[in-house]
Coordinates of C-alpha atoms and ligand atoms in Angstrom, one line a residue:
X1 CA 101.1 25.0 55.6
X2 CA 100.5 27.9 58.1
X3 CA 96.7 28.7 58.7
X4 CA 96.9 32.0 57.4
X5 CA 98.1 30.4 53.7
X6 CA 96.1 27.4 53.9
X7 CA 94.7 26.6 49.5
X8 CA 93.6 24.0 48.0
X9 CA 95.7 25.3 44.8
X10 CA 98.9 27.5 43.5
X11 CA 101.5 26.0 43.0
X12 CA 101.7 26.5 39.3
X13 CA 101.5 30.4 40.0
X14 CA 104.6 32.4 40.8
X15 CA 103.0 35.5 42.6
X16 CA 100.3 34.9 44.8
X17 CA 96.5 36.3 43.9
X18 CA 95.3 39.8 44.1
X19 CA 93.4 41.1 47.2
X20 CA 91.3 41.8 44.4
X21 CA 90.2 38.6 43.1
X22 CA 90.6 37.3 46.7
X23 CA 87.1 39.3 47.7
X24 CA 85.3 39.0 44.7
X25 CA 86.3 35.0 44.4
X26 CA 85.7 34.4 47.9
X27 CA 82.3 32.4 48.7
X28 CA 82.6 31.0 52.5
X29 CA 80.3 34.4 53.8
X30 CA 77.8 32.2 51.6
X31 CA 78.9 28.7 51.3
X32 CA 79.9 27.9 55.0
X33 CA 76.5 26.2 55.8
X34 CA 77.0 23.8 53.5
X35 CA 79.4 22.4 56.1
X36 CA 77.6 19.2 57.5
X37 CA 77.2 18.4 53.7
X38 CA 80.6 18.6 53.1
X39 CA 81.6 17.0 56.3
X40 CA 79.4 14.2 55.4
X41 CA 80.5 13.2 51.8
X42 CA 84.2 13.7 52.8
X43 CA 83.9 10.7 55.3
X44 CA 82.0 9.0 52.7
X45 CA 84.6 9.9 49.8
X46 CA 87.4 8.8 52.6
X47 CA 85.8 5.6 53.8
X48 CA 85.3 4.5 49.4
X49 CA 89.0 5.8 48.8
X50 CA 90.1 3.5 51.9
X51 CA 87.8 0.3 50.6
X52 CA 88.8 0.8 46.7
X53 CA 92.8 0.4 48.2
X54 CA 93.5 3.7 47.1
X55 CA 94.7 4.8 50.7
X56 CA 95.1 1.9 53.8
X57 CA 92.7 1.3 56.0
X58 CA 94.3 3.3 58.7
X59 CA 95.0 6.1 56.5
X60 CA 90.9 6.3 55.7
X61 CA 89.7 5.6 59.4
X62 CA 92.0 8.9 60.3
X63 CA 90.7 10.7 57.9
X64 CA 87.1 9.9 58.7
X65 CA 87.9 10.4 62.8
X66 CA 89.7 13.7 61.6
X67 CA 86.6 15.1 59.6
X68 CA 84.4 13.9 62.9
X69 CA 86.4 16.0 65.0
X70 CA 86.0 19.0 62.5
X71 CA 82.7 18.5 62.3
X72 CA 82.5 18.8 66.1
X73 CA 84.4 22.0 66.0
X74 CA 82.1 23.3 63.4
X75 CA 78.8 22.5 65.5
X76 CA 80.9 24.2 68.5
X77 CA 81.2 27.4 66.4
X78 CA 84.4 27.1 64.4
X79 CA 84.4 30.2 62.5
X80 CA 86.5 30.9 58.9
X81 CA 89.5 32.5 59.4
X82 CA 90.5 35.5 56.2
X83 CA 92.2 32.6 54.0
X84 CA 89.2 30.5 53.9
X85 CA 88.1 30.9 50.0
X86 CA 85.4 28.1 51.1
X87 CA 84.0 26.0 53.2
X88 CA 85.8 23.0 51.3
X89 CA 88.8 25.1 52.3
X90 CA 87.8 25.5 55.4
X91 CA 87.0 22.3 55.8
X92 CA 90.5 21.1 54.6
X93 CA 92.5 23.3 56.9
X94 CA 90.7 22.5 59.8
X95 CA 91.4 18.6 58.6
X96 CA 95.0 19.4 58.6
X97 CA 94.9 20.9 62.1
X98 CA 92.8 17.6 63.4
X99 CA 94.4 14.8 61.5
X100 CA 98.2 16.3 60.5
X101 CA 99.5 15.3 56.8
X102 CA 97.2 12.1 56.0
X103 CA 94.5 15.1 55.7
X104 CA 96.8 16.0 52.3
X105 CA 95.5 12.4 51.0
X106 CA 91.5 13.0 51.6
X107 CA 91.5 15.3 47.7
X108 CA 92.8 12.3 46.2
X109 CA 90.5 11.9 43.0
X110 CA 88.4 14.2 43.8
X111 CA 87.8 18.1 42.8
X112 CA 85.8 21.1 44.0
X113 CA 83.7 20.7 41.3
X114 CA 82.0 16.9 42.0
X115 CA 82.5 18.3 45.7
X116 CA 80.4 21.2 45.6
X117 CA 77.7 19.7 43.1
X118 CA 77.4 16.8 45.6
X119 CA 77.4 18.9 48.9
X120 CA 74.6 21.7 47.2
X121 CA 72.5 18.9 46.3
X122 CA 72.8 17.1 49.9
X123 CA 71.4 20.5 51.1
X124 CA 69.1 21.0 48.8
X125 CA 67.1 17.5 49.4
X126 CA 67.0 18.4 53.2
X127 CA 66.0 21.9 52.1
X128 CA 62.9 21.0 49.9
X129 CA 61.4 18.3 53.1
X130 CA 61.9 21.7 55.2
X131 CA 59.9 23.8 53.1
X132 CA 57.3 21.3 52.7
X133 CA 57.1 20.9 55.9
X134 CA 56.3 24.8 56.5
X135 CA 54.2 24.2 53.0
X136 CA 52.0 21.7 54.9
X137 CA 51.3 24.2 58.2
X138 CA 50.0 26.9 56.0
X139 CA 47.8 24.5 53.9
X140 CA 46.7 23.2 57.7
X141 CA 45.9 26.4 59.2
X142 CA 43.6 27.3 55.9
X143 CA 42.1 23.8 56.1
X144 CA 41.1 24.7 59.7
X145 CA 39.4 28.1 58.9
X146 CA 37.7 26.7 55.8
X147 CA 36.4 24.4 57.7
X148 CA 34.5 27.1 60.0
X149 CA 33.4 28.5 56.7
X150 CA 30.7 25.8 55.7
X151 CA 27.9 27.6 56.0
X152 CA 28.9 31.2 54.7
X153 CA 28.5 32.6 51.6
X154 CA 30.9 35.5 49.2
X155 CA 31.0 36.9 46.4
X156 CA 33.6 34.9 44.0
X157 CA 34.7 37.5 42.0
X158 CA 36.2 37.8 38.3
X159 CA 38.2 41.2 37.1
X160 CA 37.8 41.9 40.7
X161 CA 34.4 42.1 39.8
X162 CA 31.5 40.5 41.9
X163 CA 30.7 37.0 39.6
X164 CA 28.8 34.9 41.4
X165 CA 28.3 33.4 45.2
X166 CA 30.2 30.8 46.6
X167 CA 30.7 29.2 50.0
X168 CA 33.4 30.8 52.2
X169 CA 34.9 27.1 52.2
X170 CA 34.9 27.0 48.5
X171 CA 36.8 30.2 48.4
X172 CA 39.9 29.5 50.9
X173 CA 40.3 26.2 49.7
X174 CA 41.1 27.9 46.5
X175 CA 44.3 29.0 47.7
X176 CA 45.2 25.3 49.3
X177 CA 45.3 23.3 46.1
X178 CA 47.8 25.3 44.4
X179 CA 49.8 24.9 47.5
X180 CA 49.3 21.0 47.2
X181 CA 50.4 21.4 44.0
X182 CA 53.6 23.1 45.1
X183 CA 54.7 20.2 47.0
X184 CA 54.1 17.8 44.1
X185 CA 57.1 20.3 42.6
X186 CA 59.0 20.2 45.8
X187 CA 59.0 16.4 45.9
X188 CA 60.1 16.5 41.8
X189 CA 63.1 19.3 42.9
X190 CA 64.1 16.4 45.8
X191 CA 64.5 13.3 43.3
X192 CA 66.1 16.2 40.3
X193 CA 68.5 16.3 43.2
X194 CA 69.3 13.4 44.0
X195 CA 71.6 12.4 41.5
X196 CA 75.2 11.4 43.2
X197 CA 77.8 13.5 41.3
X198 CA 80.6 12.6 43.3
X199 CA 82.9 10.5 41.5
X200 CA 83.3 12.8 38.2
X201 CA 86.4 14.8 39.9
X202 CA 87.1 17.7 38.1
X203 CA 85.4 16.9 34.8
X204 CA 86.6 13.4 33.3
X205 CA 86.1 11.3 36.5
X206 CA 88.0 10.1 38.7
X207 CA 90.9 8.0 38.2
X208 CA 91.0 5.7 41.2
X209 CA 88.7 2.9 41.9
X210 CA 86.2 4.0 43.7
X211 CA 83.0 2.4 44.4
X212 CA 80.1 5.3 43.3
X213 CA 77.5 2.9 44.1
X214 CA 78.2 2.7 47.5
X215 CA 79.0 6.3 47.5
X216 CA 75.2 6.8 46.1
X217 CA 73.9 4.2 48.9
X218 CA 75.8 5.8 51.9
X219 CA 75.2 9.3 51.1
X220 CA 71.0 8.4 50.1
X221 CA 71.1 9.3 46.6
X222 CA 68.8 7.6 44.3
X223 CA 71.6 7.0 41.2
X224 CA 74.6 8.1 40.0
X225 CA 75.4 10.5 37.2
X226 CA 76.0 8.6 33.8
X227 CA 78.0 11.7 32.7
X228 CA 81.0 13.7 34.2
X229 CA 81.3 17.0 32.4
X230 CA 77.2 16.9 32.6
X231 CA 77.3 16.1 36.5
X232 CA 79.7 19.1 37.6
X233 CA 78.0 21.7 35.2
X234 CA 74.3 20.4 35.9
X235 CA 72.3 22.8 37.8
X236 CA 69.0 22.1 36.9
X237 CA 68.5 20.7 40.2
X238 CA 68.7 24.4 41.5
X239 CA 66.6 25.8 38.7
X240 CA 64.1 23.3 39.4
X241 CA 64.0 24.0 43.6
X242 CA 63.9 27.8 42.5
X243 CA 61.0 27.8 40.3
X244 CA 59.2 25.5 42.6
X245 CA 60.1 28.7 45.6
X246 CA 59.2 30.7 43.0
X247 CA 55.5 29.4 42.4
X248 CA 55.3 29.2 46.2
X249 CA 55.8 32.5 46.7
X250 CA 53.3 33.5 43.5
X251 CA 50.8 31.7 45.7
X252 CA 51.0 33.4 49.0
X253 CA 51.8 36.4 47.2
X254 CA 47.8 35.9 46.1
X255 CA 46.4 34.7 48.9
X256 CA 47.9 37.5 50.8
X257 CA 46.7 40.3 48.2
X258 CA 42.8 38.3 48.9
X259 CA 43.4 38.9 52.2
X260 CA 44.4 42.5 52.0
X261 CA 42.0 43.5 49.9
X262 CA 38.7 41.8 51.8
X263 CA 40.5 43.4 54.8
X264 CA 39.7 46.8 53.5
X265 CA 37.0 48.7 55.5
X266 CA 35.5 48.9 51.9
X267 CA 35.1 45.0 51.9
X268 CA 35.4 44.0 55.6
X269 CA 35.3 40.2 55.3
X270 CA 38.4 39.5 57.1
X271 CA 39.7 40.9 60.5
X272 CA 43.7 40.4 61.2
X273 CA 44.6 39.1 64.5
X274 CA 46.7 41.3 66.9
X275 CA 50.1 38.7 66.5
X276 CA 49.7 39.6 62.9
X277 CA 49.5 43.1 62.7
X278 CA 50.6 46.3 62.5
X279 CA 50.2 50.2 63.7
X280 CA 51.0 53.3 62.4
X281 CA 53.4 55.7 64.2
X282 CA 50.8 58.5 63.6
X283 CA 47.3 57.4 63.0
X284 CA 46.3 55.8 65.5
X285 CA 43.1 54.1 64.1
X286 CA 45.3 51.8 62.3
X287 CA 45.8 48.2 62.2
X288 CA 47.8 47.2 59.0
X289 CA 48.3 43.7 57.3
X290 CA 51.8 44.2 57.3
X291 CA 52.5 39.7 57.2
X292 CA 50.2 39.8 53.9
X293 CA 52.2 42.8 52.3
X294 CA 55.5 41.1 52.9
X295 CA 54.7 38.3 51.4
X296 CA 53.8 39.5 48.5
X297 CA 56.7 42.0 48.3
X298 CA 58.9 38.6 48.6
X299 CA 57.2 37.0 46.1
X300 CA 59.5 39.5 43.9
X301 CA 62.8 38.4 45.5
X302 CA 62.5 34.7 45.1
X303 CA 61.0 35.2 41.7
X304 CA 64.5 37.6 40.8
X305 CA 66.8 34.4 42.7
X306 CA 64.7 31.9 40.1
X307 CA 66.0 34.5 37.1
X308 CA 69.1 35.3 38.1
X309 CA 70.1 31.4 38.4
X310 CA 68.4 31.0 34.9
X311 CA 70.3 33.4 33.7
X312 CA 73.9 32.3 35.0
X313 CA 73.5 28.9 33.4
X314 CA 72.1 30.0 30.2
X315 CA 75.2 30.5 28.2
X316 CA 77.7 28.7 30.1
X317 CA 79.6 26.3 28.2
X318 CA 79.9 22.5 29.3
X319 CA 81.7 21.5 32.6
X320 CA 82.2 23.7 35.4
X321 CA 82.6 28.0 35.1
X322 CA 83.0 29.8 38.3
X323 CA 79.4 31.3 37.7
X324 CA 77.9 28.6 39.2
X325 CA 79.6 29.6 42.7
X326 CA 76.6 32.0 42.5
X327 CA 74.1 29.5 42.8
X328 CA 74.1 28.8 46.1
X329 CA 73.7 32.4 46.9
X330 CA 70.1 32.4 44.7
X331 CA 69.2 29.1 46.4
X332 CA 69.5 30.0 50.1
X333 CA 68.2 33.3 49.5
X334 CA 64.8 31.6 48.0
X335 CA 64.7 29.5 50.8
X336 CA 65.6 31.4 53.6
X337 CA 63.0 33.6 52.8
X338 CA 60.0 30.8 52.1
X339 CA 61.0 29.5 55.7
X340 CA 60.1 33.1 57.1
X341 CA 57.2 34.1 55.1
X342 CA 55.4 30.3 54.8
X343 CA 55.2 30.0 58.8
X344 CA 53.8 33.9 58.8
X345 CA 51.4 33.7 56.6
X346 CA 50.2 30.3 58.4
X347 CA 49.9 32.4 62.2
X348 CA 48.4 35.1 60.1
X349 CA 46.0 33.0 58.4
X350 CA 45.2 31.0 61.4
X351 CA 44.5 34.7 63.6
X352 CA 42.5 36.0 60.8
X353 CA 38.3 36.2 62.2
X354 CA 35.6 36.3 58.9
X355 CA 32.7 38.5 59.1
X356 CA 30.3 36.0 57.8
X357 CA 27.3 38.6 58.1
X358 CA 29.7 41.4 55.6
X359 CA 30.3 38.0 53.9
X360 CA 26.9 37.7 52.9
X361 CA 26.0 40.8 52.6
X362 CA 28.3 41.8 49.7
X363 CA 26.0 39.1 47.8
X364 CA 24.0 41.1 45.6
X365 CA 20.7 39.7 43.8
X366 CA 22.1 40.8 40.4
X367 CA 25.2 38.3 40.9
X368 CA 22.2 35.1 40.2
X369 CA 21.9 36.7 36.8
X370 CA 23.3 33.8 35.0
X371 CA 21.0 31.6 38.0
X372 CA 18.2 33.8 36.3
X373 CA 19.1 32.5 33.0
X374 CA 19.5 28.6 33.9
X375 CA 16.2 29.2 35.1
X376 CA 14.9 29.7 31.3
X377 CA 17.0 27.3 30.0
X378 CA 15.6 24.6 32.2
X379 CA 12.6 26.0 30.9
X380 CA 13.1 25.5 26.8
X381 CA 15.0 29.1 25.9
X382 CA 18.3 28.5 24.4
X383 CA 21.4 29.8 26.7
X384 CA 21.9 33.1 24.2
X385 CA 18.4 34.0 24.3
X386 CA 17.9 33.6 28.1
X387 CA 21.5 35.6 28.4
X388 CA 19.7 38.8 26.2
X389 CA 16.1 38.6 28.6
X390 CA 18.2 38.6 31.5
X391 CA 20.5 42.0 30.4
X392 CA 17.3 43.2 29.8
X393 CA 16.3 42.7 33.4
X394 CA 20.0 43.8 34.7
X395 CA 19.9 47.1 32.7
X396 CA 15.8 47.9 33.8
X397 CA 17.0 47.5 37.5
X398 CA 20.0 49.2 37.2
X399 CA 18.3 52.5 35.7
X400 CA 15.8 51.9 38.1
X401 CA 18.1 52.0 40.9
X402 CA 17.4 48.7 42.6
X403 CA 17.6 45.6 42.9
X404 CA 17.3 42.7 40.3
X405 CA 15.4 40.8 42.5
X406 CA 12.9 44.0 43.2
X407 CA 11.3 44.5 39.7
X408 CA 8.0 44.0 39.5
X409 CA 6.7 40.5 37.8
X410 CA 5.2 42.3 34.6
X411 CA 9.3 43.5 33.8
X412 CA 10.1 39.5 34.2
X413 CA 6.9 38.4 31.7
X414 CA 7.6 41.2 29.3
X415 CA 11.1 40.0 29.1
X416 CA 10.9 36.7 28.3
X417 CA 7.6 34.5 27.7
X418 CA 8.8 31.4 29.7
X419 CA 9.1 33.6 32.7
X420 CA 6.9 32.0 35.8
X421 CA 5.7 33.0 39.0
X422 CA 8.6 31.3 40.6
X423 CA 11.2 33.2 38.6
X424 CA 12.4 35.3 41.1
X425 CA 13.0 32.4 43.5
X426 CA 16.3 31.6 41.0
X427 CA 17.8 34.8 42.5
X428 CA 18.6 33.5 45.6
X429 CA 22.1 32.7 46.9
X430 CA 21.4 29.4 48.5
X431 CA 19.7 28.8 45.2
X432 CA 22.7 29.5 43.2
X433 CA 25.0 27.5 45.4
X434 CA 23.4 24.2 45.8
X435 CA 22.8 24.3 41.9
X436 CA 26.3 23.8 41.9
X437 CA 27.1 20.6 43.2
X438 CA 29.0 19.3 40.5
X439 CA 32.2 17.8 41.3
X440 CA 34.5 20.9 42.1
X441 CA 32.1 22.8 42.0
X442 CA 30.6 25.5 45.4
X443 CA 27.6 23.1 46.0
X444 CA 27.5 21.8 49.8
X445 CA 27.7 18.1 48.7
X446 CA 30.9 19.0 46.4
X447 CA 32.5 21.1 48.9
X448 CA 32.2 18.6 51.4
X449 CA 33.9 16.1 49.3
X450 CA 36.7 18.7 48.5
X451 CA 37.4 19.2 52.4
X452 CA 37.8 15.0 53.1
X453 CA 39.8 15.3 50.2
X454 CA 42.1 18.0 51.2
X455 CA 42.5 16.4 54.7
X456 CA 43.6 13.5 52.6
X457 CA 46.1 15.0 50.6
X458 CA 47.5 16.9 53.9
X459 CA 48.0 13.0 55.1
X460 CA 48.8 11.7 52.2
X461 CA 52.3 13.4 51.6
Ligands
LIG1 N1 83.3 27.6 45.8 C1 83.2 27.0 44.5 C2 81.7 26.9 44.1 O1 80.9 27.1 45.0 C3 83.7 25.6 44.7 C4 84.1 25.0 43.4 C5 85.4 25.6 42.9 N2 85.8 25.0 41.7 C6 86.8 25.5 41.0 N3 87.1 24.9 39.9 N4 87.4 26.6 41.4 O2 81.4 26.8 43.0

């Protein structure tokens, strides 16, 4: 076999393919770096194909010091040559050149199909401990700033609406969780794919006695597949990794639009360090959260990889169809792009410098309304009744143009008897906020619980 002609099929056909097919079939531009997988699970496939007596000893020990040298010549920067339809062709050519004809053997009872499945899930249980890795920095650099935040005070705000005061802790530690959450799905993608496939050959199994449980033990899978035609069609394992890179990107896609939005000269919490930001060609005045935008204009991409995959498997029938080649393609396109945006959005969050005194000052007296309302509660009104005194109140100091906390006393006592001289103390912030020490909830006693146990869960994992 010449390099230039080098396949792992065709011999039934007469002609050889179309140039056509050959570019639209041809998958090493995305496939090639599953190489160290493939490298991998072929010395593993050789060493069980040597110790079930399928080849001698000597054949399998050639094979596995062939496949080390082609894995050395891969590292060195071995590149495909126009033949190459993938890297398990590549792979096998490059064999042949390293080992001679004993390289023919190495296929023995074994097809693309329990090849690929085996190598894609390798890669993508090294893949999810990456991104949770670059998960975990983000999470650390919010930690680190909500930490400074103790003391501060926001608006939280429903419908984009001001709501109600919380600390500035409370508020950016609302974007860690669902991150902590994410790498609970990461860690469920890892054991989805870490299901040995290798062994089911084409679609029936293999027909040579090979040991898959020391396949499973040498490679680090957790079990085998129980089913063949299942375990070279299954692609949950992708579906599952993409909808976990999906939700990952939903998250910093709404932490970033928080960030962009308080970074508004109409809000002006939030000041973007110069590592992580932008000018403008023309106005010079700017200075543009360009980190923040792009991830949230990825957030789209990863969430289109996650569809497109879903809808490749959808109708496929059972065992393997070519569409699954595209996998891989939505895969590393998810990823790749997590692995640039995660550690961006981390130096970005980590540069960012709060104004705690805009902070506050956004806090208006009408957001302790419902505080207003607790107050008469405590007091004997029923919630519904105290909720109607208090609009009254909101809609006096509205027309009158000020404050809630400015009305005179007789606009409180006229509104509601149970009104006290004290009432207007339940309109403070600090008030509002150390009601609300609950578990979970923005009181200083509860949000110092929630940081030990977000440091804890950074450790933890
Ligand atoms: N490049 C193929 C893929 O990624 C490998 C499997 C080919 N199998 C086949 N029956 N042609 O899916």
């Amino acid at each position: 076999m010449s390099t230039d002609t080098h396949k792992l099929w065709g011999g039934r056909f007469a002609g050889g393919p179309s140039p056509l097919l050959d570019a639209l079939n041809r998958s090493i531009g995305t496939d090639f770096r599953l190489w160290p997988h493939d490298v991998r699970l072929s010395k593993a496939w050789a060493r069980a194909l040597g110790e079930g007596g399928v080849l001698t000893i000597a054949e399998a020990v050639a094979l596995q010091h062939g496949l080390d040298r082609v894995g050395a010549r891969l590292a060195e920067g071995a590149l495909p040559v126009a033949t190459d339809e993938d890297i398990h062709t590549m792979i096998d050519r490059l064999l042949h050149e390293e080992a001679g004809s004993v390289a023919s053997k190495l296929h023995t009872g074994r097809s693309r199909n329990d090849q690929v499945a085996t190598a894609s899930r390798l890669w993508t249980m090294e893949a999810c401990h990456q991104l949770d890795d670059a998960v975990r920095v983000l999470q650390a650099a919010l930690l680190t700033q909500a930490e400074t935040l103790v003391d501060t005070i926001l608006p939280a705000y429903t419908h984009l609406q001001r709501a109600q005061p919380v600390s500035g802790t409370h508020w950016l530690l609302a974007h860690f969780w669902p991150l902590t959450r994410d790498r609970t799905r990461l860690a469920a993608a890892a054991r989805c794919a870490g299901v040995l496939p290798l062994g089911s050959g084409a679609i029936a199994g293999s027909a040579f006695p090979v040991s898959r449980e020391s396949l499973r033990e040498s490679l680090g899978f957790t079990s085998i597949s129980p089913n063949s035609i299942d375990a070279t069609g299954d692609r949950d394992f992708v579906a599952e990794t993409l909808f976990a890179c999906a939700m990952i990107a939903a998250h910093c896609s709404r932490l970033a639009e928080d960030m962009i939005v308080y970074g508004t000269s109409e809000f002006g919490f939030v000041k973007f360090g110069d590592g992580f930001s932008t000018g403008s060609s023309m106005m010079p005045q700017k200075r543009n959260p360009d980190v923040f935008e792009l991830a949230r204009g990825s957030g789209a991409r990863v969430l289109g990889d996650l569809v497109s995959l879903m809808g490749a498997i959808k109708g496929l029938p059972s065992g393997y169809s070519k569409d699954l080649q595209d996998d891989k393609r939505a895969m590393f396109n998810a990823i790749d792009m997590l692995l640039l945006v995660l550690p961006a959005v981390a130096g970005a969050v980590a540069e960012l410098r709060f104004d705690t005194k805009r902070m506050r000052a956004a806090v208006s007296s009408a957001m302790m309304a419902t505080d207003l309302a607790d107050y008469l509660v405590r007091r004997g009104a029923t919630f519904r009744e105290a909720h109607g005194a208090v609009g009254v109140l909101v809609r006096a100091a509205e027309e009158a143009g000020i404050e809630l906390d400015a009305l005179p006393a007789e606009r409180f006592a006229a509104a509601h008897a149970l009104f006290g001289e004290d009432a207007r103390a339940a309109l403070s912030a600090e008030a509002s906020i150390a009601a609300r020490d609950i578990a979970g909830g923005t009181g200083p006693n509860a949000v110092a619980a929630q940081l030990v146990q977000a440091r804890q869960s950074l450790q933890a994992m």
